[in-house]
Amino acid sequence: MPESSSSRSRKSAPTSAGKAVAVRRSSAVRAGTTAGVPAVAPVTPPGPPGRLAVRKTYKLFIGGAFPRSESGRTYLVDGDNAALASRKDARDAVVAARKAQPKWAGATAYNRGQVLYRVAEMLEARHAEFVACGVPAAEVDAAVDRWVWYAGWADKIAQVHGGANPVAGPFFNISAPEPTGVVGVVAPASFLGLVSVIAPAIVTGNTVVVLAPAPQAAIILAEVLATSDMPGGVVNILTGHPAETAPWLASHDDVNALDLTGVTDPALAADLERTAAGSLKRVVRPAGDPDFTADPGLTPMTSLLETKTVWHPKGF
Amino acid sequence: MGMFEYAPAPESRSVVDIAPSYGLFIDGEFVPPASSGGVFKTVNPATEEVLAEVSTAGPEDVDRAVTAARRAAGPWSALPGAERAKYLFRIARIIQERSRELAVLESLDNGKPIRESRDIDLPLVAAHFFYYAGWADKLRYAGFGADPRPLGVAAQVIPWNFPLLMLAWKIAPALATGNTVVLKPAETTPLSALFFADVCRQADLPPGVVNIVTGAGETGRTLVEHPGVDKVAFTGSTEVGRQIARSVAGTRKRLTLELGGKAANIVFDDAPIDQAVEGIVNGIFFNQGHVCCAGSRLLIQESVYDEVLESLKRRMATLRVGDPLDKNTDVGAINSAEQLERIRTLSDIGAEEGAERWSPPCTLPAQGFWFAPTIFTGVTQAHRIAREEIFGPVLSVLTFRTPAEAIEKANNTPYGLSAGVWSEKGSRILAVADKLRAGVVWANTFNKFDPTSPFGGYKESGYGREGGRHGLEAYLA
Amino acid sequence: MTATTTSRLPDLSGSAFNLRSFLHGLPGVDKVGVEARAAALGTRSVKTSAKAAAIDLAIRMVDLTTLEGADTPGKVRALSAKALRPDPADPTCPPVAAVCVYPAMVPVAAEVLRGTGVHLASVATAFPSGQAPLDVKLADTRDAVAAGADEIDMVISRGAFLAGRYDHVYEEIVAVKEACGSAHLKVILETGELETYDNVRRASWLAMLAGADFIKTSTGKVPVAATLPVTLVMLEAVRDFRARTGRQVGVKPAGGIRTTKDAIKYLVLINETVGDDWLDPDWFRFGASSLLNDLLMQRTKLTTGHYAGPDYFTLD
């Protein structure tokens, strides 16, 4: 696991309403015996003494539902049993993403913007829960703001990135961006990074299969998406080891683009790029270590867009 | 036609001088290849006559060319945009001034009709340089940031179907944005690129800004795999595009690909039939069908099938196939023996698979590479001729009943370069255009090109756009 | 009319509704497409022996025309003489197809042309506006025929056509056709006033359905006369009409065709649209006056090998 998430400590965090949120304690026994996963000190849940907290099961998010991995596998992250996605989960997620894509792309840009804005509202509402699972409050703030920023792009990107072309003849000629289709995303570990790769992909009408290395925040985000008018299948989130599942997305003929922002191993990135060439996927691989706090610019959106140019004669 | 035969009207081939042999254009000079013996012949596909001997660039030559381009990149990108613009304007003007020579040369080396090289290729080539010339000093207004920077050295590999036009599509935006280039023309059509080298010299373009290396696939591979290259731009087959994408994987080289297609040309029953038939003919027989965006799958609504097919056959009977230099030729020679073989093979497969083959009566010359304009009817999506790019004057005719079926069939291909729609109903046109997964949709027209109009594919037809403001993006950081 | 006439068409006479439905059901014409096609055919290169044949054919297709208020018997007699012997110095030069004059001038021309094989055409039906009562138009027609015209060039009521009163136009043509007796009827559509190619196509069909022997573009009295694309649309109409009915109808572009180069473009258009069957003075005419001298000059250039000057050709 990347350093950032493992170093986060868990604690109870007050919500804006001042209510305490119960945070599930980790299983000290398993945490202590699992090699490579640092043990996290048990957290005593608040409330009356003797009350046992209800824990959350972290499952996958596919087609708007929260299934367990078809493989039945889990892996331990910060004391939680996260679902360990398999290649078949990746396959199912691609099917769900493809199924959702035409309708999502066919929604009006205004509607997509509204849905994304609703996601931001729900993110804000779950602020404390993200903080509780270890995301710094300022990063949650930034993630909400980033989501709002992208929500506003839904009905503007076509005007900025497309337009009329003054061809030398009696023709109406216009170029407009269109979503590239289904995008496989290897998300970065940080929550702001996760938001910064999902939002620009979907705001334009793509659907995504996200391989998320930091499962808790990713699945809380899935819960946000599931409760914010986002059609099922637009965002699909698989937790587990990207090195295991990413090659299946890279080689999947029904995936149109691959975002490798979260791949830190250059050899794996090169392999995935090579595999993606099989069906000529668009591959996004930012140079260096991206600074997600900086202005993202248009590239995260435009690199997952096609440009369609339509000609029509003009004549009485 | 009987009563009114046009007498031969050949364009004079003497307007252009072709040298017996050509070196490589590196660092502003024509130089011999490092290893002797690296020579191949380019022929006139209409006659099989050898036009010239051309050098094969080996690894050492490619390295020299990339080094020259690298050396030139700094000063070239440091030039004020307005100065770079003036070089490009000069080039555009010289192309206009020498367009007759270039048109004849292009038709000789490629086999395309002089009517097309004269009226379509050359005007578009000049227009492309004019268009991008004007961008050179306006890049900060192009929407790619306040201070967009060139990438460095661009390796560009182009096909044989529009040799000079594809060169223009590659070189004009690269130079305007401050990059330098090493370009490899196709091995069957190197002459207009070598002529262009002379245009660069005439324009006093600084040495090393444009380098032309000739050779076959191996030279191209060496070029795109050269570590000194920052950007690779390729137009050609999807298979080679795939190999290039694999070879640049992990290198951080920027890549744009303009690959194959199997475009659907959809004719609805309310189409302007006579113009649709022109569009069908232009869609598949323009440039002998050697067009990546050719409308090679004709989808006719069943209710007008007989009418459209009858009109199409009647129109095809007036196509004049023959000497590319004759001003009245509509369909010229197939570019190479190899391509002719591919067209024949796929056509034979079409017949074997049960499609009905038809060509108008036409006499083909005895010498050279020729293929009569051909249509296959009774084709379904399951036929190979409905799925594979033939890249020749061969049209597969399918039918549909409803708009939804037309869209489904049109999109049922790994390709996504272009599509055509014919209907007089505006709302139908717009709805269908919306749903087609293709980078260019021609509605009530086909095979139109313009420097301001972005061109490029969805899916396995490649990525990146050439032309227009969008075309700058491929060459800017 | 042949026996197969209109066998595959519904009976459209007497029904404004049927006529309108039929005409509006014809395929549309895309302006840009038809103009591009005409322009492309205009680039055909016709040289040497083909050019010589084309020039002689074009001469044989000329309706040598004078339609001026200032026309006098002297002028018409001279023109008629020229029609018979366009190039007095060269007996191999063929005569033109017809002389075309106002009704009042028909007796004069008839004196010269009778028995020569050169036809005598008269404009009629309140040429050029057509704005007169039907009985006046019919009387105009009968008078011209009685005076010796064997071809009548009538004008349609563009006002009625543009107002959608297709049945009115149809019935007028039927009546004039009847008044023509054995004389051939050319129906002038005045395409410059119809403005759109859709209208040209509909008017062409309307005229043919009503019995026109020829359809003709223009009176020469409005700013836009014959053009290549208009003629192309009309050629497509006669081609399709014959395919539907078995009856062949001729085409006559008139006005604005002044040079050999222009004339050859029209011949190319016929050649590649409707073919040999229309490459005949019985089926294609040029309504022109100054065209003839240019044809003669070019003809002389081909036979002598050097350029001629206007002083060497008669000015009638």
JSON list of C-alpha atoms in Angstrom, two decimals, chain B residues 1-9 115 118-119 270-275 278 307 310-311 314-315 318-320 327-330 422 424 444-445 448, chain C residues 27-30 33-34 37 40 43-51 53-54 57 198 201 236 239-240 243 264 267-268 271-273 275-276 279-280:
[
{"chain": "B", "resi": 1, "resn": "MET", "atom": "CA", "xyz": [-20.72, 6.27, -75.04]},
{"chain": "B", "resi": 2, "resn": "GLY", "atom": "CA", "xyz": [-20.36, 5.86, -78.76]},
{"chain": "B", "resi": 3, "resn": "MET", "atom": "CA", "xyz": [-21.28, 9.16, -80.36]},
{"chain": "B", "resi": 4, "resn": "PHE", "atom": "CA", "xyz": [-19.18, 11.45, -78.18]},
{"chain": "B", "resi": 5, "resn": "GLU", "atom": "CA", "xyz": [-15.80, 9.92, -77.41]},
{"chain": "B", "resi": 6, "resn": "TYR", "atom": "CA", "xyz": [-13.33, 12.29, -75.82]},
{"chain": "B", "resi": 7, "resn": "ALA", "atom": "CA", "xyz": [-9.99, 12.21, -77.57]},
{"chain": "B", "resi": 8, "resn": "PRO", "atom": "CA", "xyz": [-7.00, 11.50, -75.29]},
{"chain": "B", "resi": 9, "resn": "ALA", "atom": "CA", "xyz": [-6.17, 14.60, -73.27]},
{"chain": "B", "resi": 115, "resn": "ARG", "atom": "CA", "xyz": [-7.77, 15.56, -62.22]},
{"chain": "B", "resi": 118, "resn": "ARG", "atom": "CA", "xyz": [-4.47, 18.82, -59.71]},
{"chain": "B", "resi": 119, "resn": "ASP", "atom": "CA", "xyz": [-7.87, 19.78, -58.30]},
{"chain": "B", "resi": 270, "resn": "ASP", "atom": "CA", "xyz": [-35.63, 10.34, -48.36]},
{"chain": "B", "resi": 271, "resn": "ALA", "atom": "CA", "xyz": [-32.13, 11.02, -49.64]},
{"chain": "B", "resi": 272, "resn": "PRO", "atom": "CA", "xyz": [-31.42, 13.29, -52.59]},
{"chain": "B", "resi": 273, "resn": "ILE", "atom": "CA", "xyz": [-30.81, 10.19, -54.68]},
{"chain": "B", "resi": 274, "resn": "ASP", "atom": "CA", "xyz": [-28.77, 11.65, -57.53]},
{"chain": "B", "resi": 275, "resn": "GLN", "atom": "CA", "xyz": [-26.40, 13.40, -55.16]},
{"chain": "B", "resi": 278, "resn": "GLU", "atom": "CA", "xyz": [-22.44, 10.85, -56.59]},
{"chain": "B", "resi": 307, "resn": "GLU", "atom": "CA", "xyz": [-33.63, 2.62, -57.31]},
{"chain": "B", "resi": 310, "resn": "GLU", "atom": "CA", "xyz": [-29.79, 0.95, -60.57]},
{"chain": "B", "resi": 311, "resn": "SER", "atom": "CA", "xyz": [-28.63, 4.57, -60.45]},
{"chain": "B", "resi": 314, "resn": "ARG", "atom": "CA", "xyz": [-25.62, 3.47, -64.42]},
{"chain": "B", "resi": 315, "resn": "ARG", "atom": "CA", "xyz": [-23.29, 6.03, -62.92]},
{"chain": "B", "resi": 318, "resn": "THR", "atom": "CA", "xyz": [-19.60, 6.35, -66.98]},
{"chain": "B", "resi": 319, "resn": "LEU", "atom": "CA", "xyz": [-16.43, 6.12, -64.87]},
{"chain": "B", "resi": 320, "resn": "ARG", "atom": "CA", "xyz": [-13.39, 6.48, -67.06]},
{"chain": "B", "resi": 327, "resn": "LYS", "atom": "CA", "xyz": [-7.32, 14.83, -67.75]},
{"chain": "B", "resi": 328, "resn": "ASN", "atom": "CA", "xyz": [-10.54, 12.90, -68.24]},
{"chain": "B", "resi": 329, "resn": "THR", "atom": "CA", "xyz": [-9.58, 9.88, -66.19]},
{"chain": "B", "resi": 330, "resn": "ASP", "atom": "CA", "xyz": [-11.76, 9.24, -63.13]},
{"chain": "B", "resi": 422, "resn": "TRP", "atom": "CA", "xyz": [-27.87, 10.77, -46.79]},
{"chain": "B", "resi": 424, "resn": "GLU", "atom": "CA", "xyz": [-33.20, 15.34, -46.58]},
{"chain": "B", "resi": 444, "resn": "ASN", "atom": "CA", "xyz": [-25.20, 14.62, -47.70]},
{"chain": "B", "resi": 445, "resn": "THR", "atom": "CA", "xyz": [-21.62, 14.77, -48.90]},
{"chain": "B", "resi": 448, "resn": "LYS", "atom": "CA", "xyz": [-14.49, 16.38, -48.11]},
{"chain": "C", "resi": 27, "resn": "PRO", "atom": "CA", "xyz": [-36.33, 12.94, -54.35]},
{"chain": "C", "resi": 28, "resn": "GLY", "atom": "CA", "xyz": [-34.86, 16.26, -53.27]},
{"chain": "C", "resi": 29, "resn": "VAL", "atom": "CA", "xyz": [-31.90, 17.86, -54.96]},
{"chain": "C", "resi": 30, "resn": "ASP", "atom": "CA", "xyz": [-28.91, 18.85, -52.88]},
{"chain": "C", "resi": 33, "resn": "GLY", "atom": "CA", "xyz": [-23.91, 18.25, -54.59]},
{"chain": "C", "resi": 34, "resn": "VAL", "atom": "CA", "xyz": [-25.48, 19.01, -57.94]},
{"chain": "C", "resi": 37, "resn": "ARG", "atom": "CA", "xyz": [-21.10, 17.44, -60.04]},
{"chain": "C", "resi": 40, "resn": "ALA", "atom": "CA", "xyz": [-16.56, 18.45, -62.10]},
{"chain": "C", "resi": 43, "resn": "THR", "atom": "CA", "xyz": [-13.40, 20.16, -66.19]},
{"chain": "C", "resi": 44, "resn": "ARG", "atom": "CA", "xyz": [-13.56, 17.50, -68.91]},
{"chain": "C", "resi": 45, "resn": "SER", "atom": "CA", "xyz": [-11.01, 18.15, -71.57]},
{"chain": "C", "resi": 46, "resn": "VAL", "atom": "CA", "xyz": [-12.37, 17.78, -75.10]},
{"chain": "C", "resi": 47, "resn": "LYS", "atom": "CA", "xyz": [-9.69, 18.21, -77.73]},
{"chain": "C", "resi": 48, "resn": "THR", "atom": "CA", "xyz": [-8.88, 17.63, -81.39]},
{"chain": "C", "resi": 49, "resn": "SER", "atom": "CA", "xyz": [-11.19, 15.27, -83.27]},
{"chain": "C", "resi": 50, "resn": "ALA", "atom": "CA", "xyz": [-13.62, 15.04, -80.36]},
{"chain": "C", "resi": 51, "resn": "LYS", "atom": "CA", "xyz": [-13.79, 18.81, -80.24]},
{"chain": "C", "resi": 53, "resn": "ALA", "atom": "CA", "xyz": [-17.31, 16.61, -83.71]},
{"chain": "C", "resi": 54, "resn": "ALA", "atom": "CA", "xyz": [-18.66, 18.39, -80.67]},
{"chain": "C", "resi": 57, "resn": "LEU", "atom": "CA", "xyz": [-23.07, 18.79, -83.13]},
{"chain": "C", "resi": 198, "resn": "ASP", "atom": "CA", "xyz": [-36.23, 21.16, -55.98]},
{"chain": "C", "resi": 201, "resn": "ARG", "atom": "CA", "xyz": [-37.16, 19.11, -60.68]},
{"chain": "C", "resi": 236, "resn": "GLU", "atom": "CA", "xyz": [-31.95, 13.76, -64.67]},
{"chain": "C", "resi": 239, "resn": "ARG", "atom": "CA", "xyz": [-33.92, 10.42, -67.87]},
{"chain": "C", "resi": 240, "resn": "ASP", "atom": "CA", "xyz": [-36.08, 9.33, -64.94]},
{"chain": "C", "resi": 243, "resn": "ALA", "atom": "CA", "xyz": [-37.47, 5.21, -67.31]},
{"chain": "C", "resi": 264, "resn": "ILE", "atom": "CA", "xyz": [-19.11, 21.60, -74.94]},
{"chain": "C", "resi": 267, "resn": "LEU", "atom": "CA", "xyz": [-22.58, 18.17, -74.35]},
{"chain": "C", "resi": 268, "resn": "VAL", "atom": "CA", "xyz": [-20.38, 16.50, -71.75]},
{"chain": "C", "resi": 271, "resn": "ASN", "atom": "CA", "xyz": [-22.95, 12.44, -72.49]},
{"chain": "C", "resi": 272, "resn": "GLU", "atom": "CA", "xyz": [-22.38, 11.46, -68.89]},
{"chain": "C", "resi": 273, "resn": "THR", "atom": "CA", "xyz": [-25.90, 11.86, -67.54]},
{"chain": "C", "resi": 275, "resn": "GLY", "atom": "CA", "xyz": [-26.07, 9.40, -72.87]},
{"chain": "C", "resi": 276, "resn": "ASP", "atom": "CA", "xyz": [-26.23, 9.08, -76.63]},
{"chain": "C", "resi": 279, "resn": "LEU", "atom": "CA", "xyz": [-26.96, 13.78, -78.17]},
{"chain": "C", "resi": 280, "resn": "ASP", "atom": "CA", "xyz": [-29.16, 14.75, -81.07]}
]
